[in-house]
Short mmCIF file of C-alpha atoms and ligand atoms in Angstrom, two decimals:
data_model
loop_
_atom_site.label_atom_id
_atom_site.label_comp_id
_atom_site.label_asym_id
_atom_site.label_seq_id
_atom_site.Cartn_x
_atom_site.Cartn_y
_atom_site.Cartn_z
CA MET A 22 19.00 15.47 3.43
CA ASP A 23 20.83 14.43 6.57
CA ILE A 24 19.85 10.84 7.36
CA GLU A 25 20.92 9.33 10.65
CA LEU A 26 19.95 5.71 11.13
CA SER A 27 20.29 3.56 14.22
CA GLU A 28 22.62 0.55 14.04
CA ASP A 29 19.58 -1.75 14.24
CA MET A 30 17.99 0.02 11.30
CA LYS A 31 21.18 -0.23 9.23
CA ILE A 32 21.29 -3.97 9.90
CA MET A 33 17.60 -4.33 9.08
CA LEU A 34 17.96 -2.46 5.78
CA ASP A 35 20.95 -4.55 4.85
CA THR A 36 19.05 -7.74 5.65
CA ILE A 37 16.08 -6.66 3.54
CA LYS A 38 18.35 -5.74 0.62
CA ARG A 39 19.88 -9.22 0.71
CA PHE A 40 16.46 -10.85 1.11
CA VAL A 41 15.20 -9.00 -1.97
CA GLN A 42 18.25 -9.91 -4.06
CA ARG A 43 18.68 -13.52 -2.95
CA GLU A 44 15.17 -14.72 -2.16
CA LEU A 45 12.52 -12.51 -3.77
CA GLU A 46 13.97 -11.41 -7.09
CA PRO A 47 14.88 -14.97 -8.20
CA ILE A 48 11.25 -16.09 -7.81
CA SER A 49 9.65 -12.91 -9.12
CA ARG A 50 8.94 -14.47 -12.52
CA GLN A 51 7.50 -17.64 -10.96
CA VAL A 52 5.21 -15.60 -8.72
CA GLU A 53 4.07 -13.60 -11.74
CA GLU A 54 3.21 -16.78 -13.65
CA GLU A 55 1.60 -18.67 -10.77
CA ASP A 56 -0.11 -15.58 -9.30
CA LYS A 57 0.90 -16.81 -5.86
CA ILE A 58 3.67 -16.19 -3.33
CA PRO A 59 5.09 -19.52 -2.07
CA GLU A 60 4.21 -20.19 1.57
CA GLU A 61 7.87 -20.69 2.53
CA ILE A 62 8.61 -17.14 1.39
CA VAL A 63 5.68 -15.79 3.41
CA GLN A 64 7.12 -17.66 6.39
CA LYS A 65 10.53 -16.01 5.86
CA MET A 66 8.77 -12.64 5.70
CA ARG A 67 7.20 -13.45 9.07
CA GLU A 68 10.58 -14.40 10.53
CA LEU A 69 12.08 -11.11 9.35
CA GLY A 70 9.35 -9.21 11.18
CA LEU A 71 8.01 -7.71 7.96
CA PHE A 72 4.36 -8.03 8.99
CA GLY A 73 4.89 -5.90 12.08
CA LEU A 74 7.13 -3.09 10.85
CA ALA A 75 4.67 -0.39 11.83
CA ILE A 76 3.06 -2.10 14.81
CA PRO A 77 4.30 -0.81 18.21
CA GLN A 78 6.74 -3.05 20.07
CA GLU A 79 4.39 -3.50 23.03
CA TYR A 80 2.05 -5.37 20.67
CA GLY A 81 4.76 -7.54 19.14
CA GLY A 82 5.82 -5.37 16.20
CA LEU A 83 9.11 -3.65 15.39
CA GLY A 84 7.66 -0.23 16.15
CA LEU A 85 9.45 1.53 13.31
CA SER A 86 8.79 5.18 12.62
CA LEU A 87 7.01 5.91 9.34
CA PHE A 88 10.31 7.21 7.96
CA GLU A 89 12.06 3.93 8.78
CA GLU A 90 9.14 1.95 7.36
CA CYS A 91 9.44 3.95 4.14
CA LEU A 92 13.11 2.98 3.83
CA ILE A 93 12.12 -0.69 4.07
CA TYR A 94 9.38 -0.23 1.46
CA GLU A 95 11.85 1.42 -0.89
CA GLU A 96 14.02 -1.70 -0.79
CA LEU A 97 11.11 -4.11 -0.96
CA SER A 98 9.68 -2.30 -3.98
CA LYS A 99 12.76 -3.01 -6.08
CA THR A 100 11.25 -6.37 -6.92
CA ASN A 101 7.79 -7.75 -7.71
CA ALA A 102 5.14 -5.46 -6.17
CA CYS A 103 3.15 -8.36 -4.73
CA PHE A 104 5.68 -8.91 -1.93
CA ARG A 105 5.09 -5.47 -0.49
CA ALA A 106 1.35 -5.85 -1.02
CA ARG A 107 1.41 -9.05 1.04
CA ILE A 108 2.70 -7.24 4.15
CA ALA A 109 1.27 -3.78 3.49
CA THR A 110 -2.23 -4.39 4.80
CA ASN A 111 -0.92 -5.70 8.15
CA ASN A 112 1.38 -2.70 8.56
CA GLY A 113 -0.86 -0.11 7.00
CA ILE A 114 -4.51 0.13 6.08
CA GLY A 115 -5.55 -3.13 7.79
CA SER A 116 -4.06 -2.39 11.22
CA GLN A 117 -3.68 1.37 11.49
CA GLY A 118 -7.34 1.96 12.33
CA ILE A 119 -6.81 -0.13 15.46
CA ILE A 120 -3.44 1.48 16.24
CA ILE A 121 -4.73 5.03 15.80
CA ASP A 122 -8.28 4.82 17.13
CA GLY A 123 -8.73 1.33 18.65
CA THR A 124 -9.30 0.55 22.32
CA GLU A 125 -6.52 -0.95 24.39
CA GLU A 126 -8.43 -4.23 24.46
CA GLN A 127 -8.66 -4.30 20.64
CA ARG A 128 -4.96 -3.54 20.30
CA ARG A 129 -4.05 -6.36 22.67
CA LYS A 130 -6.39 -8.81 20.99
CA TYR A 131 -5.52 -8.20 17.33
CA LEU A 132 -2.17 -6.45 16.88
CA PRO A 133 0.12 -9.29 18.08
CA LYS A 134 -1.48 -11.67 15.55
CA LEU A 135 -0.99 -9.12 12.77
CA ALA A 136 2.56 -8.23 13.82
CA SER A 137 3.65 -11.87 13.70
CA GLY A 138 1.92 -12.45 10.37
CA GLU A 139 -0.12 -15.26 11.90
CA TRP A 140 -3.17 -13.30 10.73
CA THR A 141 -3.63 -11.14 7.65
CA ALA A 142 -5.68 -7.96 7.79
CA CYS A 143 -7.44 -6.03 5.05
CA PHE A 144 -9.17 -2.67 4.73
CA ALA A 145 -12.65 -2.64 3.26
CA LEU A 146 -13.90 0.80 2.31
CA THR A 147 -14.47 0.76 -1.47
CA GLU A 148 -17.78 -0.42 -2.93
CA PRO A 149 -19.05 -0.76 -6.49
CA GLU A 150 -20.83 2.62 -6.23
CA ALA A 151 -18.39 4.30 -3.88
CA GLY A 152 -14.76 4.55 -4.97
CA SER A 153 -13.43 8.12 -4.99
CA ASP A 154 -16.70 9.15 -3.37
CA ALA A 155 -16.05 6.95 -0.34
CA ALA A 156 -18.61 8.77 1.81
CA ASN A 157 -21.29 7.32 -0.46
CA ILE A 158 -20.86 3.75 0.81
CA LYS A 159 -24.04 1.71 1.09
CA THR A 160 -22.94 -1.08 3.45
CA ARG A 161 -25.26 -0.74 6.40
CA ALA A 162 -24.74 -1.64 10.06
CA GLU A 163 -27.68 -1.83 12.44
CA LEU A 164 -27.53 -2.40 16.16
CA GLN A 165 -29.62 -5.36 17.29
CA GLY A 166 -29.28 -6.09 21.00
CA ASP A 167 -25.63 -6.75 21.82
CA HIS A 168 -24.36 -6.99 18.25
CA TRP A 169 -24.32 -5.13 14.96
CA VAL A 170 -25.71 -6.62 11.77
CA LEU A 171 -23.84 -5.70 8.60
CA ASN A 172 -25.26 -5.93 5.09
CA GLY A 173 -23.50 -4.88 1.90
CA LYS A 174 -20.68 -5.53 -0.49
CA LYS A 175 -17.10 -4.24 -0.72
CA HIS A 176 -14.92 -4.67 -3.78
CA PHE A 177 -11.28 -4.35 -4.89
CA ILE A 178 -10.06 -5.34 -1.42
CA THR A 179 -6.33 -6.11 -1.32
CA ASN A 180 -5.66 -9.44 0.44
CA GLY A 181 -9.43 -9.80 0.88
CA ASP A 182 -9.31 -13.46 -0.12
CA ILE A 183 -6.72 -14.41 2.51
CA ALA A 184 -7.62 -11.98 5.27
CA ASP A 185 -8.43 -13.30 8.73
CA MET A 186 -9.94 -9.96 9.67
CA ALA A 187 -11.11 -6.83 7.93
CA THR A 188 -11.49 -3.21 8.95
CA VAL A 189 -14.94 -2.60 7.49
CA PHE A 190 -16.64 0.77 7.10
CA ALA A 191 -20.43 0.82 7.24
CA VAL A 192 -23.21 3.38 7.52
CA THR A 193 -24.73 3.54 10.99
CA ASP A 194 -26.66 6.80 10.47
CA PRO A 195 -27.78 7.44 6.87
CA GLN A 196 -28.69 11.06 7.67
CA LYS A 197 -25.21 11.94 8.90
CA ARG A 198 -23.04 9.69 6.66
CA ALA A 199 -19.40 11.01 6.66
CA ARG A 200 -20.31 13.57 9.33
CA GLY A 201 -20.99 11.18 12.17
CA GLY A 202 -22.83 8.37 10.39
CA ILE A 203 -20.09 5.96 9.28
CA THR A 204 -18.53 3.49 11.71
CA ALA A 205 -15.42 1.31 11.48
CA PHE A 206 -15.72 -2.33 12.56
CA ILE A 207 -13.26 -5.16 13.07
CA VAL A 208 -14.85 -8.12 11.31
CA GLU A 209 -13.29 -11.56 11.64
CA LYS A 210 -13.60 -13.97 8.75
CA ASN A 211 -15.39 -16.50 10.97
CA PHE A 212 -18.19 -14.14 11.96
CA PRO A 213 -21.50 -15.49 10.60
CA GLY A 214 -22.54 -13.84 7.32
CA TYR A 215 -19.01 -12.91 6.16
CA ARG A 216 -17.86 -14.30 2.85
CA VAL A 217 -15.32 -13.70 0.08
CA GLY A 218 -16.82 -13.11 -3.38
CA THR A 219 -15.11 -12.66 -6.75
CA ILE A 220 -11.32 -12.47 -6.96
CA GLU A 221 -10.53 -9.97 -9.72
CA LYS A 222 -8.30 -10.63 -12.74
CA LYS A 223 -5.98 -7.64 -12.89
CA MET A 224 -3.56 -5.88 -15.24
CA GLY A 225 -0.69 -6.28 -12.79
CA HIS A 226 0.22 -6.98 -9.18
CA ARG A 227 0.03 -10.68 -9.89
CA GLY A 228 0.69 -12.64 -6.72
CA SER A 229 -1.43 -10.15 -4.79
CA HIS A 230 -5.16 -10.70 -4.90
CA THR A 231 -7.98 -8.21 -4.91
CA ALA A 232 -11.31 -9.56 -3.77
CA GLU A 233 -14.93 -8.80 -3.13
CA LEU A 234 -16.22 -9.12 0.44
CA ILE A 235 -19.87 -9.81 1.08
CA PHE A 236 -21.73 -9.14 4.33
CA ASP A 237 -25.03 -10.95 4.48
CA ASN A 238 -26.61 -10.30 7.89
CA CYS A 239 -23.08 -10.48 9.24
CA ILE A 240 -23.04 -10.54 13.03
CA VAL A 241 -20.41 -8.30 14.62
CA PRO A 242 -20.12 -8.03 18.42
CA LYS A 243 -20.65 -4.57 19.89
CA GLU A 244 -17.09 -4.49 21.23
CA ASN A 245 -15.75 -4.70 17.65
CA VAL A 246 -16.52 -1.08 16.82
CA ILE A 247 -13.05 0.41 16.41
CA GLY A 248 -12.53 2.62 19.44
CA GLY A 249 -15.64 1.31 21.18
CA ILE A 250 -18.97 3.05 21.73
CA ARG A 251 -17.48 6.58 21.76
CA MET A 252 -16.37 6.00 18.15
CA VAL A 253 -19.74 4.96 16.71
CA GLY A 254 -20.24 7.34 13.78
CA GLN A 255 -16.56 8.40 13.69
CA GLY A 256 -15.35 5.77 11.24
CA PHE A 257 -14.94 8.07 8.25
CA LYS A 258 -12.40 10.13 10.20
CA THR A 259 -10.57 6.93 11.10
CA ALA A 260 -10.47 5.95 7.41
CA MET A 261 -9.02 9.33 6.42
CA LYS A 262 -6.31 9.15 9.11
CA VAL A 263 -5.36 5.65 7.97
CA LEU A 264 -5.23 6.75 4.33
CA ASP A 265 -3.03 9.80 5.07
CA ARG A 266 -0.41 7.47 6.44
CA GLY A 267 -0.85 4.94 3.65
CA ARG A 268 -0.34 7.59 1.01
CA ILE A 269 3.15 8.36 2.29
CA ALA A 270 3.96 4.62 2.35
CA ILE A 271 2.84 4.29 -1.29
CA GLY A 272 5.17 7.17 -2.13
CA ALA A 273 8.03 5.07 -0.74
CA SER A 274 7.11 2.15 -2.99
CA ALA A 275 7.03 4.49 -5.97
CA VAL A 276 10.51 5.80 -5.17
CA GLY A 277 11.90 2.26 -4.67
CA ALA A 278 10.44 0.98 -7.93
CA ALA A 279 11.67 4.06 -9.80
CA GLN A 280 15.18 3.62 -8.41
CA LYS A 281 15.24 0.01 -9.62
CA LEU A 282 13.99 1.06 -13.06
CA LEU A 283 16.77 3.65 -13.26
CA GLU A 284 19.42 1.09 -12.28
CA LEU A 285 18.14 -1.41 -14.86
CA SER A 286 18.12 1.34 -17.49
CA VAL A 287 21.67 2.51 -16.77
CA ASP A 288 22.94 -1.09 -17.00
CA TYR A 289 21.05 -1.76 -20.22
CA ALA A 290 22.13 1.50 -21.84
CA LYS A 291 25.78 0.65 -21.14
CA GLN A 292 25.62 -2.84 -22.61
CA ARG A 293 23.18 -2.46 -25.54
CA VAL A 294 25.14 -1.64 -28.70
CA GLN A 295 23.59 0.04 -31.74
CA PHE A 296 25.33 1.91 -34.57
CA GLY A 297 28.57 0.44 -33.25
CA ARG A 298 28.42 1.93 -29.73
CA PRO A 299 26.51 1.54 -26.48
CA ILE A 300 23.21 3.42 -26.61
CA ALA A 301 24.37 5.19 -23.40
CA ASN A 302 26.59 7.25 -25.74
CA PHE A 303 23.54 8.82 -27.38
CA GLN A 304 22.44 12.08 -25.86
CA ALA A 305 18.76 11.17 -26.28
CA ILE A 306 19.28 8.21 -23.92
CA GLN A 307 21.44 10.25 -21.53
CA PHE A 308 18.72 12.88 -21.25
CA MET A 309 16.15 10.26 -20.31
CA LEU A 310 18.48 8.85 -17.64
CA ALA A 311 19.14 12.36 -16.33
CA ASP A 312 15.42 13.13 -16.17
CA MET A 313 14.70 9.85 -14.38
CA ALA A 314 17.41 10.46 -11.77
CA THR A 315 16.35 14.07 -11.19
CA GLN A 316 12.71 13.18 -10.72
CA ILE A 317 13.58 10.35 -8.31
CA TYR A 318 15.79 12.70 -6.32
CA ALA A 319 13.00 15.26 -5.97
CA ALA A 320 10.42 12.62 -5.07
CA ARG A 321 12.66 11.07 -2.43
CA GLN A 322 13.16 14.45 -0.73
CA ILE A 323 9.43 15.16 -0.32
CA LEU A 324 8.83 11.56 0.72
CA TYR A 325 11.41 11.70 3.52
CA HIS A 326 10.30 15.15 4.59
CA ALA A 327 6.63 14.19 4.84
CA ALA A 328 7.36 10.88 6.59
CA ARG A 329 9.44 12.66 9.22
CA LEU A 330 6.80 15.35 9.57
CA ARG A 331 4.18 12.65 10.20
CA ASP A 332 6.46 11.02 12.76
CA LYS A 333 6.77 14.38 14.53
CA MET A 334 3.28 15.84 14.14
CA GLY A 335 1.01 12.79 14.20
CA THR A 336 -2.00 12.70 11.95
CA SER A 337 -2.15 16.31 10.73
CA VAL A 338 -0.16 15.94 7.52
CA THR A 339 -3.04 15.52 5.09
CA LYS A 340 -1.79 17.99 2.50
CA GLU A 341 1.79 16.69 2.53
CA ALA A 342 0.65 13.05 2.38
CA SER A 343 -1.45 13.77 -0.70
CA MET A 344 1.41 15.72 -2.29
CA VAL A 345 3.73 12.74 -1.76
CA LYS A 346 1.22 10.26 -3.18
CA LEU A 347 0.51 12.49 -6.18
CA PHE A 348 4.09 13.44 -7.00
CA CYS A 349 5.81 10.11 -6.33
CA THR A 350 3.26 7.94 -8.14
CA GLU A 351 3.09 10.22 -11.19
CA MET A 352 6.89 10.29 -11.15
CA VAL A 353 7.22 6.50 -11.19
CA SER A 354 4.84 6.23 -14.14
CA ARG A 355 7.00 8.64 -16.14
CA VAL A 356 10.15 6.80 -15.06
CA ALA A 357 8.65 3.43 -16.06
CA ASP A 358 7.77 4.85 -19.46
CA MET A 359 11.30 6.15 -20.01
CA ALA A 360 12.79 2.86 -18.78
CA LEU A 361 10.69 0.98 -21.31
CA GLN A 362 11.75 3.39 -24.07
CA ILE A 363 15.43 2.92 -23.21
CA HIS A 364 15.00 -0.86 -23.34
CA GLY A 365 13.30 -0.63 -26.76
CA GLY A 366 11.52 -3.81 -27.88
CA MET A 367 13.21 -5.77 -25.12
CA GLY A 368 11.43 -3.61 -22.56
CA TYR A 369 8.12 -4.82 -23.96
CA MET A 370 9.05 -8.49 -23.57
CA LYS A 371 8.30 -10.62 -20.55
CA ASP A 372 11.97 -11.73 -20.42
CA TYR A 373 12.77 -8.37 -18.84
CA PRO A 374 11.15 -7.03 -15.65
CA ILE A 375 10.45 -3.60 -17.19
CA GLU A 376 7.03 -4.49 -18.61
CA ARG A 377 5.99 -5.90 -15.21
CA PHE A 378 7.07 -2.74 -13.40
CA TYR A 379 5.27 -0.69 -16.07
CA ARG A 380 1.99 -2.50 -15.33
CA ASP A 381 2.48 -2.70 -11.57
CA VAL A 382 3.33 0.95 -10.95
CA ARG A 383 0.26 2.06 -12.88
CA LEU A 384 -1.91 1.00 -9.97
CA MET A 385 -0.23 3.50 -7.66
CA ARG A 386 -2.06 6.41 -9.31
CA ILE A 387 -5.39 4.74 -8.59
CA TYR A 388 -5.58 3.03 -5.20
CA GLU A 389 -5.73 4.77 -1.84
CA GLY A 390 -7.11 7.78 -3.72
CA THR A 391 -6.55 8.57 -7.40
CA SER A 392 -4.26 11.41 -8.53
CA GLU A 393 -7.36 13.53 -9.13
CA ILE A 394 -8.54 12.97 -5.56
CA GLN A 395 -5.07 13.88 -4.21
CA ARG A 396 -5.28 17.17 -6.13
CA LEU A 397 -8.72 17.83 -4.65
CA VAL A 398 -7.40 17.15 -1.13
CA ILE A 399 -4.39 19.44 -1.64
CA ALA A 400 -6.57 22.22 -3.06
CA ARG A 401 -9.10 21.87 -0.23
CA GLU A 402 -6.31 22.21 2.34
CA LEU A 403 -4.94 25.28 0.53
CA LEU A 404 -8.31 26.99 0.33
CA LYS A 405 -9.66 26.29 3.81
CA ASP A 406 -9.62 29.06 6.43
C1 FAD B 3 -5.71 -3.37 -7.29
C2 FAD B 3 -6.55 -2.52 -6.40
C3 FAD B 3 -6.47 -2.68 -5.02
C4 FAD B 3 -7.30 -1.94 -4.17
N1 FAD B 3 -7.27 -2.18 -2.82
C5 FAD B 3 -8.21 -1.60 -2.01
C6 FAD B 3 -8.34 -1.97 -0.66
O1 FAD B 3 -7.56 -2.77 -0.12
N2 FAD B 3 -9.34 -1.43 0.07
C7 FAD B 3 -10.23 -0.53 -0.45
O2 FAD B 3 -11.13 -0.08 0.27
N3 FAD B 3 -10.12 -0.13 -1.74
C8 FAD B 3 -9.15 -0.66 -2.53
N4 FAD B 3 -9.06 -0.31 -3.87
C9 FAD B 3 -10.00 0.65 -4.39
C10 FAD B 3 -9.37 1.99 -4.79
O3 FAD B 3 -9.05 2.74 -3.67
C11 FAD B 3 -10.34 2.68 -5.77
O4 FAD B 3 -10.29 1.95 -6.98
C12 FAD B 3 -10.01 4.14 -5.99
O5 FAD B 3 -10.25 4.89 -4.83
C13 FAD B 3 -10.82 4.74 -7.14
O6 FAD B 3 -12.16 4.41 -7.06
P1 FAD B 3 -12.91 3.79 -8.34
O7 FAD B 3 -12.09 2.68 -8.84
O8 FAD B 3 -14.31 3.51 -7.97
O9 FAD B 3 -12.85 4.94 -9.43
P2 FAD B 3 -13.89 6.16 -9.57
O10 FAD B 3 -14.08 6.81 -8.25
O11 FAD B 3 -15.08 5.69 -10.30
O12 FAD B 3 -13.06 7.15 -10.49
C14 FAD B 3 -13.01 7.06 -11.91
C15 FAD B 3 -12.26 8.27 -12.42
O13 FAD B 3 -12.98 9.48 -12.08
C16 FAD B 3 -12.11 10.35 -11.37
N5 FAD B 3 -12.90 11.09 -10.39
C17 FAD B 3 -13.80 10.63 -9.50
N6 FAD B 3 -14.30 11.63 -8.76
C18 FAD B 3 -13.69 12.76 -9.18
C19 FAD B 3 -13.77 14.13 -8.81
N7 FAD B 3 -14.55 14.55 -7.82
N8 FAD B 3 -13.00 15.03 -9.47
C20 FAD B 3 -12.17 14.62 -10.45
N9 FAD B 3 -12.05 13.34 -10.87
C21 FAD B 3 -12.79 12.43 -10.22
C22 FAD B 3 -11.10 9.44 -10.70
O14 FAD B 3 -9.93 10.14 -10.33
C23 FAD B 3 -10.87 8.42 -11.80
O15 FAD B 3 -9.98 8.95 -12.75
C24 FAD B 3 -8.19 -0.99 -4.72
C25 FAD B 3 -8.23 -0.79 -6.10
C26 FAD B 3 -7.43 -1.53 -6.93
C27 FAD B 3 -7.53 -1.30 -8.41
#
C-alpha cells in the first residue's frame, strides 16, 4: 500500500519510536510489578502531545487523521499495553462522543483539558447486566428542574479510577431504550453523587486500571447532555459511532503488538541453539515465523484501508471497523501463541516480555465488543437491505 506521510508525521513517528525504546520499554517491567505508570512518564506523554492525538487542533490537540493515529498506536503498542491505555480514553472513547456529537460549547469547555492531558476522560457504557447487550443498561437519568439525576452502576471502566470526567450512558426513556431512550452525559468527577467503586484485579494490562463507577442521585446539569437538548435519547447512536472508531484503533494496537512479537521471535530463533544449531534452522520454527509475518501483513492492509476509509467517509464504516477489530485481534492472539511456542519455556517466564504480551493481547478480543459481537455486526450489515 502506498503510504505518503507528511514531514511532521515522519518526525512524530520517529520521536514516538525513540520514546518507546528509551523511556517506556526500560520501565515496562517496573510498571507491571507496581501496577502504576510513574507520574514523570505521564508528564512526558503530555509533553509529546499523546493525549490529544485525535483531538482537532482548534481545541488544542494534534488533529491527526485516524490513519495517522493508528500509526502512532502501532509504535506505542510495541511495549507494555498500559501506556496506550493511559492515553486511549482521551483520544478515543472518552472524548469522541464530544468531538462527534457534542455542542460547540462542550467542545470548547472539555477538549482542551483532554488534549493537554490535564484531565483524563473515560467511557462508561458497560454494566454488570449489560455487556455485549449494551442496550440493556439500567442506569437511569431523570430530569428534575434544571438538572438530570443519575442512578446506577457501571463496571469495567478503563481509567475510571483516575478520570476527571466520564461519558456516561443512561436510560432517559425506558420504553424506547436504544431507539431514542438512551442519552449520553458528560459527568465530572466532582458532581455530587459520583463515586469510584471497586478497582478490578485483572489477568493483564497491569498499570492500567479498570474500575466501577457509581451514580447515587448524581446531579448532572442540563447542558451536560452530549449534543444538548436535541440529542436527548440519541446517546446509543453516539456510543456506536464512538465504538466504530475505537475498533479500528484497537486493530492498530493489535498489529503493533504482533509486529513486536514477530521481531522478538526472529531474534530468539536466531540465537537459541538446540541440537547444535539455532532453532531458526528448523523448518517447524520457520513456518511459524512465516505464518506470523503473513498474518500481520494481511491485518495491516485491512487496518490501513479501513482507517483511510473512515478518514474519507466519516462515521459510515461500521462493517469495516468490525472486520478490522475481529481480524486484527484474533490475529494477534494467534501470533502471541506462536511467539510463546518459539520461545519454549522461556516464553512462559516473566523474564521475557512474551508472557505479558500473551496476557495483554487477550483482552483485545473482549473489550469494545467481543469477537462474537463483531461477527454479528458484520453479518447484520451484510444482510440488511
Ligand atoms: C479490561 C477491560 C476494560 C474495559 N473497558 C471498558 C470501558 O472503558 N468502558 C466500557 O463501557 N466497557 C469497558 N469494558 C467492558 C467490555 O466492553 C465488555 O466486557 C464486553 O463488551 C463484553 O461484555 P461482558 O464482559 O459483559 O460479556 P458478555 O456480554 O456477558 O459476554 C460473554 C460471552 O457471551 C458472548 N455473547 C454475548 N452475547 C452474544 C450473542 N448475542 N451472540 C453470540 N455470543 C454472545 C460474548 O461474545 C462472550 O463470549 C472493559 C472490559 C474489560 C475486560
